[in-house]
Amino acid sequence: MARIAVIDRELCKPHDCYKECIRFCPIVRTGKNAIFLDEESKRPVIAENLCTGCGICVKKCPFKAITVVNLPDELEEECVHRYGENMFKLYRLPVLKEGRVLGLLGPNGVGKSTSIKILSGEIFPNLGRVEEAPSKEEVIRFFRGSELQPYFEKLFSGKIKVVVKPQYVEKIPRVISGRVRNLLERVDEAGRFKEVIELLELEKVLGREIKLLSGGELQRVAIAAAALRDVDVYMFDEPSSYLDVKQRLKAAKLIRRVASWGKTVVVAEHDLAVLDYMSDHVCILYGKPGVYGIVSKPHGVRNGINIYLEGYLPEENLKFRREPVKFFYTAREEAPLEERMASWGDLEKRLGDFTLQVRAGEIYRGEIIGILGPNGIGKTTMVKLLAGILEPDSGYVATQHLKISYKPQYIAPKTSKTVREVLEGLSEGILSDPWFKTEVFEPLTLEPLLDQPVDTLSGGELQRVAIAACIAQESELYLFDEPSAHLDVEQRLAVARVIRRVTEKRRAATFVVEHDLIAMDLITDRMMVFSGEPGVKGMANPPTSLRKGMNQFLREVGITFRRDPSTGRPRANKESSWLDRHQKEIGEYFYAVVSEEEGGEE
Ligand code: ADP
Ligand code: ADP
Ligand code: SF4
Ligand code: SF4
């Protein structure tokens, strides 16, 4: 077995501890420096060849900064990159296919961005040799026999040109200024300006300064800027962040179109419906986030996503998740609705220039209603009306008799209390409640966050804490506004399950605003579709079945979905495929449950 020891540089605070890691190491006690303090950096270093992997330092470190894992020796030969001593290690690389879209699928921290950076030439792969990097020739030789060998030959000699849409679009205004039109016209190398702008609906922002763009606008401009270039390989790192459900599907259409121009495309994406629609193949990345990541061989997109949901990689005989993700759509569609929990009449609400009209509806005990629609259409306004935060201008909302828990869309905590203090403050003893522990605390991986001050958490960490805080309160009506924003694919699936279980356990009624269609499908019993003109006028339709609601929504976007015959998950049909044409013809944009032969196509 080969040993990997990783010390998290942010968590390790050598000035605030007693260097327990070194003091308690049994190997150090025998006089060998398995772990020692580096003279220069004053930080601990683990010598992986001396460390026996006993795990004592892992347990003793008060900041949980150390991880030690053992991996098969053979794998060591496939290490493509290591960021530095006691840092993250990446094994293998995704194999690209010309003219095809390759999706990268996996939780955060297992090396999707690192793979993209290596394949784009931004990071030179050191093959794990942090002291002395190998030469280009050695790297090319390392990949001999695989399609990556000619790839790196061409990349290193400048014969392949690559463009990357980076993951963090919010950093773009720091490096690029000026108007959107100037930027996009400058990069329009193949004369596709009109086509790309129309598809991403960017006409209205062309005259705007880049520094004034919202997250969703920046994302679409960044995707356009990459797609307009005329290069060989296009890489899109998380293209759907900040985008609403319609914009995601349009961005996915554009990305497929890039491949149809004969280009090679790579996409890292957490929205499974979008990933499925975009990709021809997927590579699954697994391992231990922040410690090591392994890239699987490419699988056809259907099989790849099914493997991911199953949590079992057959070629390695390896289980990477405890439970498979299951879709119980048929049972839920037929579930009887018994006790009415809350209702609302026809409503109207004006906010500045915006008007929301809502048609009367109701929610039943034990039911989850999903809210779907573009941004700026009034979804948050509706949730606030239900929560009693806003009063309607006309009509009524009958929720006053209920105890309500609300997870807002934007979470901006002003407290330096720790996560533990916040959760215990909301509901005393909640952290020792066995149900909360197994059904909420563990699936949301809150353990590492418990003693961190809330105002130091990242977006995804904050989201998980806010969801837990909402659930910690025993309520009858739960409102979750965009619970999957900033979360990775694994966490989104976990959140869907958590919301379902809390609704069942407390026999509550729940509303969820969601842009991720797979999460939506997993969570909801019925749904409300919002339509209208964003920023001007929103119309909320009454709750309807998932199938009718999705049908109504997808018809507008022009994308059809079917259910995968083996897992039951919804799958977007590729544009103009036989099923796509057929379903459009019969007006079934969602759920045509198809046979293995029909539904098995990639
Ligand atoms: P993903 O895209 O799957 O979220 P990344 O490739 O961004 O994962 O990162 C994988 C791990 O590599 C991260 O958890 C982080 O610990 C580490 N890492 C990323 N960039 C650096 C860097 N520049 N220096 C050191 N470690 C890094
Ligand atoms: P969604 O949740 O669907 O993105 P929102 O309900 O947040 O939409 O907002 C709908 C529209 O109402 C947006 O155009 C927004 O700018 C506007 N709006 C929201 N709150 C206010 C307010 N307090 N004053 C004026 N306009 C508002
Ligand atoms: Fe202290 Fe833990 Fe860092 Fe060791 S690893 S120096 S115990 S914080
Ligand atoms: Fe020492 Fe054990 Fe930590 Fe290795 S895992 S550095 S042997 S305490």
XYZ file of C-alpha atoms and ligand atoms in Angstrom:
672
model
C 0.000 0.000 0.000
C 1.141 3.542 -0.722
C 0.482 6.247 1.813
C -0.897 9.706 1.189
C -0.776 12.209 4.013
C -2.408 15.555 3.445
C -2.245 18.516 5.801
C -4.888 21.118 5.111
C -3.043 24.442 5.104
C -6.057 26.441 6.096
C -7.030 24.228 9.001
C -3.508 23.668 10.383
C -2.691 26.413 12.894
C 0.744 25.556 14.328
C 0.716 28.719 16.464
C -2.558 27.816 18.159
C -1.854 24.204 19.136
C 0.660 22.149 21.081
C 1.908 20.371 17.926
C 0.005 17.322 19.104
C 0.576 15.746 15.696
C 4.325 15.539 16.331
C 4.205 14.930 20.085
C 2.018 11.858 19.835
C 3.493 10.205 16.736
C 4.792 6.755 17.779
C 7.394 6.756 15.000
C 8.816 10.093 16.166
C 9.135 8.538 19.628
C 11.359 5.846 18.162
C 13.608 8.586 16.781
C 12.499 8.657 13.139
C 11.059 11.859 11.755
C 7.795 10.575 10.307
C 6.400 14.012 11.093
C 8.470 17.115 11.812
C 8.320 20.897 11.824
C 9.755 22.472 8.691
C 12.390 25.030 9.734
C 11.445 27.587 7.153
C 7.653 27.475 7.012
C 7.246 26.461 10.660
C 4.627 23.997 9.503
C 4.460 20.254 10.086
C 5.562 17.929 7.281
C 4.720 14.224 7.122
C 7.366 12.012 5.519
C 5.105 9.527 3.770
C 7.861 6.908 3.445
C 8.371 6.804 7.236
C 4.767 7.284 8.363
C 3.036 3.970 9.108
C -0.456 5.402 8.726
C -1.416 4.656 12.330
C -3.747 7.661 12.309
C -2.815 8.946 15.773
C -1.908 12.440 14.513
C -5.202 12.533 12.615
C -7.084 12.020 15.878
C -4.861 14.236 18.021
C -4.838 17.355 15.829
C -7.301 19.747 17.483
C -8.148 21.350 14.110
C -8.686 18.117 12.166
C -6.100 19.297 9.651
C -4.572 15.898 8.817
C -5.814 13.082 6.611
C -3.850 9.882 6.036
C -5.040 7.281 3.538
C -3.609 4.111 2.074
C -3.991 3.404 -1.621
C -2.897 0.429 -3.737
C 0.737 0.640 -4.880
C -0.235 0.216 -8.544
C -2.231 3.425 -8.415
C 0.887 5.406 -7.488
C 2.197 4.788 -10.980
C -0.788 6.653 -12.341
C -0.365 9.857 -10.343
C -0.645 12.731 -12.801
C -0.252 15.667 -10.475
C 0.391 16.700 -6.923
C 0.120 20.328 -5.845
C 2.969 20.007 -3.348
C 4.232 18.089 -0.348
C 1.322 16.767 1.757
C -1.148 18.203 -0.718
C -3.919 16.948 -3.010
C -3.026 14.200 -5.501
C -4.740 13.493 -8.815
C -4.638 10.052 -10.445
C -5.327 9.562 -14.171
C -6.895 12.105 -16.500
C -10.091 12.324 -18.512
C -9.674 11.055 -22.066
C -11.140 13.518 -24.564
C -12.912 12.580 -27.764
C -12.826 14.793 -30.816
C -16.145 16.371 -31.753
C -17.723 15.084 -28.555
C -18.743 16.545 -25.207
C -17.108 14.889 -22.224
C -18.753 15.545 -18.857
C -16.830 15.462 -15.562
C -18.946 14.248 -12.686
C -18.055 14.160 -9.015
C -18.237 16.020 -5.706
C -16.222 19.162 -4.994
C -12.552 18.749 -4.231
C -11.765 15.597 -6.232
C -9.934 17.271 -9.101
C -12.361 18.318 -11.836
C -10.903 21.825 -12.105
C -7.398 20.444 -11.713
C -8.031 18.077 -14.660
C -9.325 20.987 -16.750
C -6.289 23.087 -15.866
C -3.906 20.290 -16.829
C -5.666 19.540 -20.114
C -5.753 23.232 -20.997
C -2.038 23.661 -20.313
C -2.520 26.003 -17.346
C -0.975 23.502 -14.927
C 2.003 21.402 -15.981
C 1.432 17.853 -14.709
C 4.327 16.982 -12.391
C 3.417 13.271 -12.208
C 3.499 13.575 -8.418
C 7.158 14.702 -8.350
C 6.908 17.865 -6.303
C 10.638 18.365 -5.795
C 11.732 18.190 -9.394
C 9.154 18.443 -12.155
C 9.514 16.073 -15.137
C 10.262 17.293 -18.662
C 7.621 17.572 -21.390
C 9.087 14.461 -23.023
C 8.675 12.508 -19.792
C 5.045 13.586 -19.528
C 4.381 12.530 -23.119
C 6.080 9.194 -22.439
C 4.007 8.777 -19.267
C 0.825 8.809 -21.355
C 2.126 6.488 -24.080
C -0.406 4.051 -25.443
C -3.336 6.279 -24.537
C -5.082 8.986 -26.511
C -3.565 11.463 -24.107
C -0.106 10.937 -25.623
C -0.868 12.647 -28.969
C -2.972 15.184 -27.053
C -0.061 16.358 -24.923
C 2.329 16.272 -27.895
C 0.072 18.710 -29.691
C -0.696 20.761 -26.594
C 2.981 21.206 -25.728
C 3.914 22.115 -29.307
C 1.099 24.650 -29.597
C -0.824 22.654 -32.191
C -3.923 22.443 -30.010
C -5.558 25.652 -28.876
C -7.782 25.539 -25.831
C -10.207 27.999 -24.255
C -11.542 27.651 -20.706
C -14.666 29.155 -19.178
C -13.382 29.376 -15.612
C -15.316 28.156 -12.602
C -15.442 31.415 -10.653
C -17.083 33.945 -12.980
C -17.448 36.426 -10.135
C -13.692 37.079 -10.395
C -13.937 38.219 -14.046
C -14.678 41.929 -13.352
C -11.379 42.125 -11.452
C -9.401 41.381 -14.614
C -11.595 42.565 -17.480
C -13.346 45.912 -17.819
C -15.346 47.664 -20.505
C -18.630 46.971 -22.196
C -19.944 43.494 -22.906
C -20.348 44.174 -26.634
C -16.691 45.230 -27.024
C -15.463 42.180 -25.173
C -17.587 39.740 -27.143
C -16.936 41.328 -30.541
C -13.213 41.178 -29.851
C -13.271 37.405 -29.290
C -15.697 36.577 -32.106
C -13.166 34.684 -34.200
C -15.555 32.545 -36.232
C -18.315 35.067 -36.952
C -20.915 33.440 -34.685
C -21.768 36.531 -32.666
C -25.450 36.706 -33.577
C -26.104 33.002 -33.084
C -24.427 32.859 -29.669
C -25.932 36.105 -28.349
C -29.421 35.048 -29.383
C -29.164 31.618 -27.840
C -27.912 32.970 -24.507
C -30.357 35.902 -24.642
C -27.611 38.440 -24.114
C -29.021 41.230 -26.308
C -30.144 43.297 -23.322
C -26.776 43.309 -21.559
C -24.533 44.056 -24.584
C -24.358 47.759 -23.753
C -23.615 47.201 -20.090
C -20.306 47.559 -18.225
C -18.872 44.218 -17.123
C -18.515 45.420 -13.545
C -22.294 45.998 -13.358
C -23.318 42.466 -14.367
C -25.132 40.081 -12.000
C -23.760 36.577 -11.382
C -26.081 35.006 -13.941
C -25.249 37.638 -16.559
C -21.508 37.229 -15.976
C -21.872 33.478 -16.363
C -23.631 33.808 -19.734
C -21.122 36.401 -20.965
C -18.255 34.103 -19.948
C -19.831 31.123 -21.731
C -20.392 33.272 -24.831
C -16.810 34.591 -24.734
C -15.471 31.022 -24.761
C -17.879 29.737 -27.428
C -17.096 32.649 -29.768
C -13.386 31.817 -29.944
C -12.224 29.595 -32.791
C -10.057 26.960 -31.111
C -9.801 23.145 -30.989
C -10.876 22.377 -27.431
C -13.499 24.160 -25.321
C -13.682 23.642 -21.570
C -16.576 24.851 -19.436
C -16.036 24.634 -15.684
C -19.464 24.657 -13.966
C -21.454 26.576 -16.579
C -24.800 26.481 -14.757
C -23.890 28.255 -11.493
C -26.052 31.371 -10.987
C -28.272 30.444 -13.930
C -31.964 29.770 -13.678
C -33.431 26.598 -15.077
C -34.172 28.044 -18.526
C -30.783 29.658 -18.868
C -29.118 26.390 -17.873
C -30.878 24.482 -20.612
C -30.031 27.181 -23.176
C -26.367 27.197 -22.140
C -26.420 23.410 -22.480
C -27.853 23.762 -25.996
C -25.023 26.113 -26.928
C -22.389 23.783 -25.513
C -23.768 20.915 -27.591
C -23.734 23.148 -30.605
C -20.009 23.836 -30.092
C -19.389 20.086 -30.400
C -21.548 19.988 -33.532
C -19.032 22.406 -35.091
C -16.586 19.495 -34.857
C -14.915 20.766 -31.675
C -13.840 18.854 -28.591
C -15.634 19.898 -25.422
C -15.139 19.213 -21.708
C -17.683 20.258 -19.047
C -17.612 19.966 -15.274
C -21.181 20.255 -14.024
C -23.228 19.476 -10.888
C -26.705 19.728 -12.397
C -27.296 16.160 -13.546
C -30.082 16.959 -16.019
C -27.904 19.594 -17.665
C -24.847 17.338 -17.643
C -26.880 14.522 -19.159
C -28.237 16.759 -21.916
C -24.828 18.210 -22.790
C -22.560 15.198 -22.664
C -21.842 12.279 -24.961
C -19.553 10.633 -22.409
C -18.810 11.167 -18.747
C -15.798 10.492 -16.551
C -16.609 10.005 -12.886
C -14.181 11.524 -10.393
C -14.070 9.935 -6.973
C -11.732 9.746 -3.996
C -11.506 11.831 -0.858
C -12.241 15.525 -1.387
C -9.182 17.689 -0.782
C -6.960 14.614 -0.396
C -6.964 12.633 -3.611
C -9.061 12.130 -6.719
C -9.187 9.354 -9.327
C -10.616 9.821 -12.808
C -12.614 6.913 -14.245
C -12.484 5.849 -17.861
C -15.116 7.527 -20.058
C -18.558 5.916 -19.985
C -21.474 6.604 -22.288
C -23.491 9.379 -20.673
C -26.473 7.229 -19.704
C -24.403 4.487 -18.183
C -21.996 6.953 -16.546
C -24.724 8.844 -14.710
C -26.445 5.596 -13.737
C -23.160 4.327 -12.286
C -22.805 7.565 -10.394
C -26.314 7.321 -8.933
C -25.751 3.677 -8.061
C -22.543 4.681 -6.238
C -20.667 1.672 -7.583
C -17.918 1.653 -10.197
C -17.945 -1.807 -11.832
C -14.539 -1.648 -13.536
C -12.842 -1.032 -10.184
C -15.324 -3.083 -8.148
C -15.587 -0.064 -5.925
C -18.440 1.364 -3.900
C -18.090 5.125 -3.502
C -21.406 5.899 -1.799
C -23.219 4.020 0.936
C -26.662 4.170 -0.646
C -27.749 4.374 -4.283
C -29.959 7.321 -5.263
C -33.457 6.096 -6.108
C -36.328 7.732 -7.996
C -39.785 6.818 -6.702
C -41.839 8.710 -9.203
C -44.746 6.340 -9.853
C -45.627 5.760 -6.225
C -45.673 9.488 -5.475
C -47.780 10.485 -8.430
C -50.558 8.305 -7.144
C -50.273 9.265 -3.471
C -53.648 10.363 -2.069
C -53.907 13.878 -0.674
C -55.630 13.852 2.698
C -55.453 16.701 5.140
C -55.226 20.263 3.842
C -52.522 22.251 5.676
C -52.634 25.688 4.086
C -54.305 27.512 1.236
C -54.247 30.825 -0.592
C -56.781 32.662 -2.719
C -56.133 34.484 -5.978
C -53.392 36.939 -5.006
C -51.804 40.052 -6.356
C -48.622 41.705 -5.113
C -46.863 44.759 -6.543
C -43.198 45.453 -5.779
C -41.931 48.574 -7.555
C -42.469 47.967 -11.274
C -43.054 44.262 -10.776
C -46.452 42.585 -10.353
C -47.036 39.020 -9.241
C -50.367 37.332 -9.811
C -51.029 34.039 -8.092
C -53.904 31.694 -8.738
C -55.544 30.066 -5.748
C -54.159 26.807 -4.447
C -53.485 24.616 -1.434
C -50.940 22.279 0.104
C -51.602 19.051 1.987
C -50.037 17.428 5.002
C -46.928 15.444 4.086
C -46.710 17.093 0.683
C -43.803 18.850 -1.029
C -44.536 21.412 -3.708
C -41.711 22.411 -6.044
C -41.620 25.951 -7.428
C -40.134 26.295 -10.908
C -39.536 29.278 -13.146
C -36.954 31.730 -14.458
C -35.244 34.335 -12.256
C -37.084 37.570 -11.553
C -40.515 35.994 -12.041
C -41.664 36.241 -8.411
C -40.772 32.890 -6.842
C -39.123 34.452 -3.788
C -42.005 36.914 -3.514
C -44.422 33.965 -3.385
C -42.367 32.228 -0.706
C -42.321 35.431 1.355
C -46.103 35.732 1.002
C -46.433 32.170 2.288
C -44.023 32.880 5.139
C -46.067 35.929 6.141
C -43.076 38.238 5.540
C -44.994 40.049 2.791
C -48.706 40.855 2.756
C -50.621 40.478 -0.510
C -52.218 43.635 -1.985
C -55.327 41.603 -2.670
C -56.388 38.065 -1.751
C -55.501 36.008 1.336
C -52.842 33.541 2.463
C -54.002 31.154 5.171
C -50.761 30.075 6.852
C -51.009 32.127 10.068
C -52.140 29.131 12.114
C -48.982 27.189 11.281
C -45.512 27.189 12.756
C -43.253 28.131 9.851
C -39.546 27.548 9.133
C -38.000 29.481 6.233
C -34.627 29.092 4.500
C -34.187 32.276 2.463
C -32.434 32.400 -0.909
C -29.693 34.772 0.213
C -28.008 33.878 3.452
C -25.839 36.617 4.901
C -25.116 35.779 8.526
C -23.898 38.578 10.746
C -22.994 36.329 13.633
C -19.620 35.058 14.694
C -21.286 32.320 16.752
C -20.213 28.818 15.857
C -22.425 26.449 13.884
C -22.905 24.438 17.086
C -24.104 27.502 19.013
C -26.494 28.536 16.241
C -28.093 25.089 15.909
C -28.343 24.541 19.673
C -29.756 28.066 20.043
C -32.563 27.262 17.615
C -33.463 23.977 19.241
C -31.852 22.895 22.477
C -30.453 19.372 22.427
C -30.907 19.035 18.658
C -27.302 17.883 18.150
C -27.854 14.899 20.414
C -31.167 13.976 18.796
C -30.537 10.615 17.077
C -32.996 11.294 14.242
C -31.432 14.674 13.461
C -27.977 13.121 13.626
C -28.582 10.346 11.102
C -31.086 12.056 8.808
C -29.768 15.619 8.718
C -26.426 16.153 10.433
C -24.545 13.301 8.770
C -25.965 13.582 5.218
C -25.173 17.320 5.240
C -21.629 16.635 6.582
C -21.898 19.236 9.289
C -19.357 17.639 11.630
C -16.301 19.481 10.250
C -18.177 22.795 10.449
C -19.471 22.534 14.025
C -16.856 24.692 15.710
C -16.407 27.197 12.910
C -17.837 30.703 13.233
C -20.790 31.058 10.880
C -19.449 34.257 9.282
C -16.314 32.462 8.064
C -18.133 29.754 6.097
C -18.040 29.410 2.288
C -21.217 29.622 0.181
C -21.777 25.869 0.071
C -21.036 25.423 3.789
C -23.414 28.225 4.685
C -26.125 26.684 2.537
C -25.863 23.354 4.359
C -25.933 25.071 7.764
C -28.950 27.198 6.756
C -30.841 24.090 5.617
C -30.012 22.333 8.883
C -31.044 25.422 10.872
C -34.390 25.488 9.090
C -34.965 21.803 9.816
C -33.740 22.038 13.428
C -36.955 23.910 14.204
C -39.978 21.695 14.635
C -42.501 23.241 12.223
C -45.564 22.454 10.168
C -44.689 24.487 7.097
C -41.165 24.469 5.644
C -40.055 26.899 2.948
C -36.730 26.338 1.155
C -35.690 28.981 -1.377
C -33.029 27.513 -3.714
C -31.479 24.973 -1.336
C -29.109 23.554 -3.955
C -27.327 26.797 -4.871
C -23.541 26.501 -4.264
C -23.826 22.767 -3.559
C -22.098 19.989 -5.473
C -23.964 17.095 -7.071
C -23.523 14.812 -4.058
C -24.796 17.427 -1.616
C -27.793 18.256 -3.834
C -28.873 14.628 -3.832
C -28.380 14.500 -0.056
C -30.416 17.680 0.467
C -33.267 16.316 -1.652
C -33.380 13.249 0.586
C -33.130 15.301 3.790
C -36.031 17.571 2.796
C -38.169 14.565 1.905
C -37.452 12.875 5.218
C -38.132 15.900 7.395
C -41.466 16.466 5.632
C -42.451 12.846 6.240
C -41.187 12.668 9.806
C -42.857 15.892 10.983
C -45.911 15.341 8.775
C -45.335 18.858 7.557
C -45.986 20.641 4.273
C -43.043 21.968 2.292
C -42.338 24.368 -0.568
C -39.016 24.236 -2.436
C -37.788 26.692 -5.078
C -35.429 24.702 -7.273
C -33.590 25.091 -10.598
C -31.997 21.635 -10.646
C -34.527 19.402 -12.404
C -33.173 16.150 -10.985
C -33.285 17.529 -7.444
C -36.788 18.815 -8.242
C -37.854 15.372 -9.415
C -36.435 13.729 -6.279
C -38.010 16.223 -3.896
C -41.438 17.139 -5.106
C -44.929 15.656 -5.187
C -46.577 18.476 -7.094
C -45.273 21.655 -8.582
C -46.118 25.284 -9.278
C -44.842 26.721 -12.541
C -44.241 30.458 -12.827
C -44.449 32.175 -16.188
C -44.595 35.754 -17.478
C -41.947 38.386 -18.129
C -39.043 38.461 -15.655
C -38.784 41.740 -13.735
C -42.146 42.943 -15.045
C -44.945 40.468 -14.518
C -45.081 37.021 -12.951
C -47.948 34.522 -13.050
C -48.038 31.654 -10.567
C -50.141 28.724 -11.680
C -51.880 26.520 -9.104
C -50.068 23.384 -7.951
C -50.313 20.585 -10.475
C -48.804 17.123 -10.906
C -45.072 16.946 -11.588
C -45.796 15.562 -15.006
C -48.213 18.302 -16.057
C -46.060 21.039 -14.544
C -42.882 19.859 -16.214
C -44.698 19.380 -19.488
C -45.968 22.940 -19.333
C -42.526 24.313 -18.499
C -40.474 22.235 -20.946
C -42.768 23.019 -23.840
C -41.712 26.659 -23.474
C -38.007 25.754 -23.460
C -38.362 23.239 -26.302
C -36.525 20.382 -24.574
C -38.075 16.948 -24.027
C -37.378 14.501 -21.180
C -38.010 10.791 -20.836
C -37.505 8.449 -17.906
C -34.534 6.140 -17.906
C -35.973 2.602 -17.934
C -33.513 1.171 -15.412
C -33.253 3.939 -12.781
C -36.452 5.913 -13.392
C -34.504 9.183 -13.515
C -35.591 11.879 -15.952
C -33.287 12.250 -18.968
C -33.236 15.054 -21.489
C -33.501 13.812 -25.070
C -30.785 15.029 -27.395
C -32.092 17.674 -29.774
C -33.673 16.198 -32.927
C -33.183 12.611 -31.738
C -36.004 10.221 -32.587
C -37.550 10.477 -29.128
C -37.223 14.253 -29.088
C -39.148 14.546 -32.337
C -41.679 11.916 -31.308
C -42.427 13.418 -27.891
C -42.783 16.900 -29.360
C -45.219 15.516 -31.900
C -47.444 13.924 -29.261
C -47.014 16.883 -26.857
C -45.379 14.811 -24.080
C -42.382 16.908 -23.043
C -41.826 14.976 -19.821
C -42.200 11.453 -18.621
C -42.968 9.431 -21.665
C -41.914 6.273 -19.801
C -40.150 4.359 -22.506
C -38.970 0.817 -23.020
C -35.370 -0.319 -22.599
C -34.776 -0.237 -26.384
C -36.124 3.260 -26.819
C -34.826 4.768 -23.592
C -31.468 3.079 -23.693
C -30.084 5.278 -26.447
C -27.234 7.504 -25.378
P -13.030 20.099 -8.009
O -12.956 20.879 -9.292
O -13.377 18.661 -8.213
O -13.880 20.759 -6.974
P -10.293 20.944 -7.696
O -9.561 20.387 -8.854
O -10.651 22.396 -7.743
O -11.552 20.052 -7.384
O -9.424 20.763 -6.391
C -9.108 19.507 -5.830
C -8.311 19.758 -4.575
O -7.032 20.254 -4.925
C -8.922 20.833 -3.702
O -9.689 20.270 -2.679
C -7.746 21.521 -3.091
O -7.486 20.921 -1.842
C -6.580 21.188 -3.983
N -6.065 22.348 -4.711
C -6.649 22.994 -5.742
N -5.873 23.996 -6.183
C -4.760 23.992 -5.424
C -3.570 24.777 -5.391
N -3.360 25.762 -6.250
N -2.665 24.476 -4.448
C -2.864 23.477 -3.572
N -3.936 22.685 -3.562
C -4.888 22.928 -4.473
P -37.450 35.176 -8.339
O -37.441 34.609 -6.970
O -38.371 34.459 -9.277
O -36.090 35.364 -8.921
P -38.298 37.612 -7.000
O -39.577 37.268 -6.328
O -37.081 37.668 -6.156
O -38.087 36.652 -8.260
O -38.457 39.042 -7.689
C -39.385 39.312 -8.707
C -39.158 40.731 -9.222
O -39.545 41.667 -8.209
C -37.729 41.063 -9.563
O -37.699 41.783 -10.769
C -37.253 41.910 -8.429
O -36.282 42.830 -8.872
C -38.513 42.601 -7.987
N -38.509 42.950 -6.565
C -38.340 42.089 -5.551
N -38.408 42.719 -4.367
C -38.614 44.032 -4.642
C -38.792 45.215 -3.851
N -38.754 45.149 -2.518
N -38.986 46.380 -4.489
C -39.030 46.443 -5.840
N -38.897 45.368 -6.645
C -38.693 44.189 -6.054
Fe -1.220 21.656 15.181
Fe -2.812 20.017 13.856
Fe -1.184 21.654 12.530
Fe -0.214 19.577 13.911
S -1.521 19.493 12.113
S 0.570 21.660 13.856
S -1.613 19.516 15.630
S -2.888 22.236 13.823
Fe 2.958 9.458 12.803
Fe 0.899 7.812 12.686
Fe 0.639 10.384 11.946
Fe 2.018 8.738 10.419
S -0.174 8.595 10.876
S 2.631 10.773 11.045
S 2.937 7.407 11.920
S 1.081 9.604 13.982
